[in-house]
C-alpha cells in the first residue's frame, strides 16, 4: 500500500506531457485514468484498513485528492488543478470502496 501511494503521488505530480499520437488517446482520458487509479487506491486502502469508518476513509481520500491537485498547480511542472479531476478522484475512491465491500461480503 505505501509503495502504491508513493507511486501514485509521483505519477500525479510529475511534469505533464500531452501525447495524442496513440490510438487509445481521446479527450477526457485523464479523467478515466484519475478515476481508475483512485479506485485502485480506495480498494487498497479499505483492504488495508477494513475496520475504518466510512467518514474517515472518505475524508482521507478527499484530502489526498485535493492536496495532489493543489500541488500540481503550485509546483508549476506543466500540470494544472482541475475540479473535474477531484470529482473523478472522489468517484474512483468510492468505486474502490464499494467493490471491496461487495467482494468482502461475498467471500469473507
Short mmCIF file of C-alpha atoms in Angstrom, two decimals:
data_model
loop_
_atom_site.label_atom_id
_atom_site.label_comp_id
_atom_site.label_asym_id
_atom_site.label_seq_id
_atom_site.Cartn_x
_atom_site.Cartn_y
_atom_site.Cartn_z
CA UNK A 1 0.00 0.00 0.00
CA UNK A 2 2.68 2.62 0.83
CA UNK A 3 4.51 1.76 -2.39
CA UNK A 4 1.36 2.26 -4.48
CA UNK A 5 0.62 5.52 -2.67
CA UNK A 6 4.17 6.80 -3.31
CA UNK A 7 3.99 5.73 -6.96
CA UNK A 8 0.61 7.41 -7.36
CA UNK A 9 1.90 10.63 -5.82
CA UNK A 10 4.89 10.61 -8.14
CA UNK A 11 2.73 10.00 -11.21
CA UNK A 12 0.25 12.71 -10.24
CA UNK A 13 2.96 15.31 -9.62
CA UNK A 14 5.47 14.59 -12.37
CA UNK A 15 5.66 17.03 -15.29
CA UNK A 16 2.77 16.61 -17.67
CA UNK A 17 3.16 15.82 -21.35
CA UNK A 18 0.31 15.84 -23.84
CA UNK A 19 0.62 12.96 -26.27
CA UNK A 20 -2.13 12.33 -28.83
CA UNK A 21 -0.28 10.02 -31.20
CA UNK A 22 -1.54 6.73 -29.73
CA UNK A 23 -4.77 5.16 -30.97
CA UNK A 24 -6.25 4.86 -27.48
CA UNK A 25 -5.82 8.56 -26.61
CA UNK A 26 -9.03 10.58 -26.53
CA UNK A 27 -10.31 13.74 -24.90
CA UNK A 28 -11.04 13.01 -21.27
CA UNK A 29 -8.68 10.06 -20.90
CA UNK A 30 -7.05 11.83 -17.97
CA UNK A 31 -10.39 11.70 -16.11
CA UNK A 32 -10.69 7.97 -16.81
CA UNK A 33 -7.14 7.50 -15.52
CA UNK A 34 -7.85 9.54 -12.39
CA UNK A 35 -10.98 7.51 -11.74
CA UNK A 36 -9.25 4.16 -12.22
CA UNK A 37 -6.11 4.88 -10.20
CA UNK A 38 -8.14 6.29 -7.33
CA UNK A 39 -10.46 3.29 -7.49
CA UNK A 40 -7.39 1.10 -7.02
CA UNK A 41 -6.19 3.35 -4.19
CA UNK A 42 -9.59 3.27 -2.49
CA UNK A 43 -9.74 -0.51 -2.81
CA UNK A 44 -6.22 -0.97 -1.43
CA UNK A 45 -6.81 1.49 1.40
CA UNK A 46 -10.02 -0.12 2.62
CA UNK A 47 -8.46 -3.58 2.20
CA UNK A 48 -5.53 -2.49 4.38
CA UNK A 49 -7.83 -0.87 6.98
CA UNK A 50 -11.15 -2.73 6.76
CA UNK A 51 -12.41 -1.52 10.14
CA UNK A 52 -12.02 2.20 9.35
CA UNK A 53 -15.23 4.20 9.44
CA UNK A 54 -16.52 5.34 6.07
CA UNK A 55 -16.38 9.00 7.08
CA UNK A 56 -12.65 8.72 7.90
CA UNK A 57 -11.97 6.83 4.70
CA UNK A 58 -13.79 9.45 2.66
CA UNK A 59 -12.05 12.35 4.40
CA UNK A 60 -8.58 10.86 3.90
CA UNK A 61 -9.21 10.17 0.21
CA UNK A 62 -10.73 13.61 -0.38
CA UNK A 63 -7.85 15.39 1.37
CA UNK A 64 -5.34 13.41 -0.70
CA UNK A 65 -7.20 14.27 -3.92
CA UNK A 66 -7.27 17.97 -3.02
CA UNK A 67 -3.62 18.02 -1.97
CA UNK A 68 -2.39 16.41 -5.17
CA UNK A 69 -4.42 18.84 -7.27
CA UNK A 70 -3.18 21.84 -5.28
CA UNK A 71 0.42 20.63 -5.56
CA UNK A 72 0.01 20.14 -9.31
CA UNK A 73 -0.94 23.80 -9.59
CA UNK A 74 1.69 25.15 -7.20
CA UNK A 75 4.68 23.16 -8.47
CA UNK A 76 4.45 24.66 -11.98
CA UNK A 77 5.58 21.48 -13.73
CA UNK A 78 3.14 21.59 -16.62
CA UNK A 79 0.23 20.24 -14.59
CA UNK A 80 -2.79 22.22 -13.52
CA UNK A 81 -5.50 21.97 -10.91
CA UNK A 82 -8.83 20.82 -12.32
CA UNK A 83 -12.07 20.48 -10.40
CA UNK A 84 -13.18 17.57 -12.58
CA UNK A 85 -10.04 15.67 -11.57
CA UNK A 86 -11.12 15.95 -7.93
CA UNK A 87 -14.58 14.72 -8.89
CA UNK A 88 -13.07 11.78 -10.81
CA UNK A 89 -10.74 11.03 -7.86
CA UNK A 90 -13.64 11.03 -5.42
CA UNK A 91 -15.84 8.83 -7.60
CA UNK A 92 -12.91 6.45 -8.12
CA UNK A 93 -12.33 6.14 -4.37
CA UNK A 94 -16.00 5.39 -3.80
CA UNK A 95 -15.98 2.77 -6.56
CA UNK A 96 -12.93 1.10 -4.98
CA UNK A 97 -14.59 1.20 -1.56
CA UNK A 98 -17.81 -0.38 -2.77
CA UNK A 99 -16.04 -3.02 -4.86
CA UNK A 100 -14.14 -4.07 -1.75
CA UNK A 101 -17.32 -4.16 0.34
CA UNK A 102 -19.13 -6.30 -2.24
CA UNK A 103 -16.20 -8.70 -2.55
CA UNK A 104 -15.72 -8.86 1.22
CA UNK A 105 -19.39 -9.64 1.75
CA UNK A 106 -19.30 -12.35 -0.88
CA UNK A 107 -16.00 -14.04 0.05
CA UNK A 108 -15.48 -13.37 3.75
#
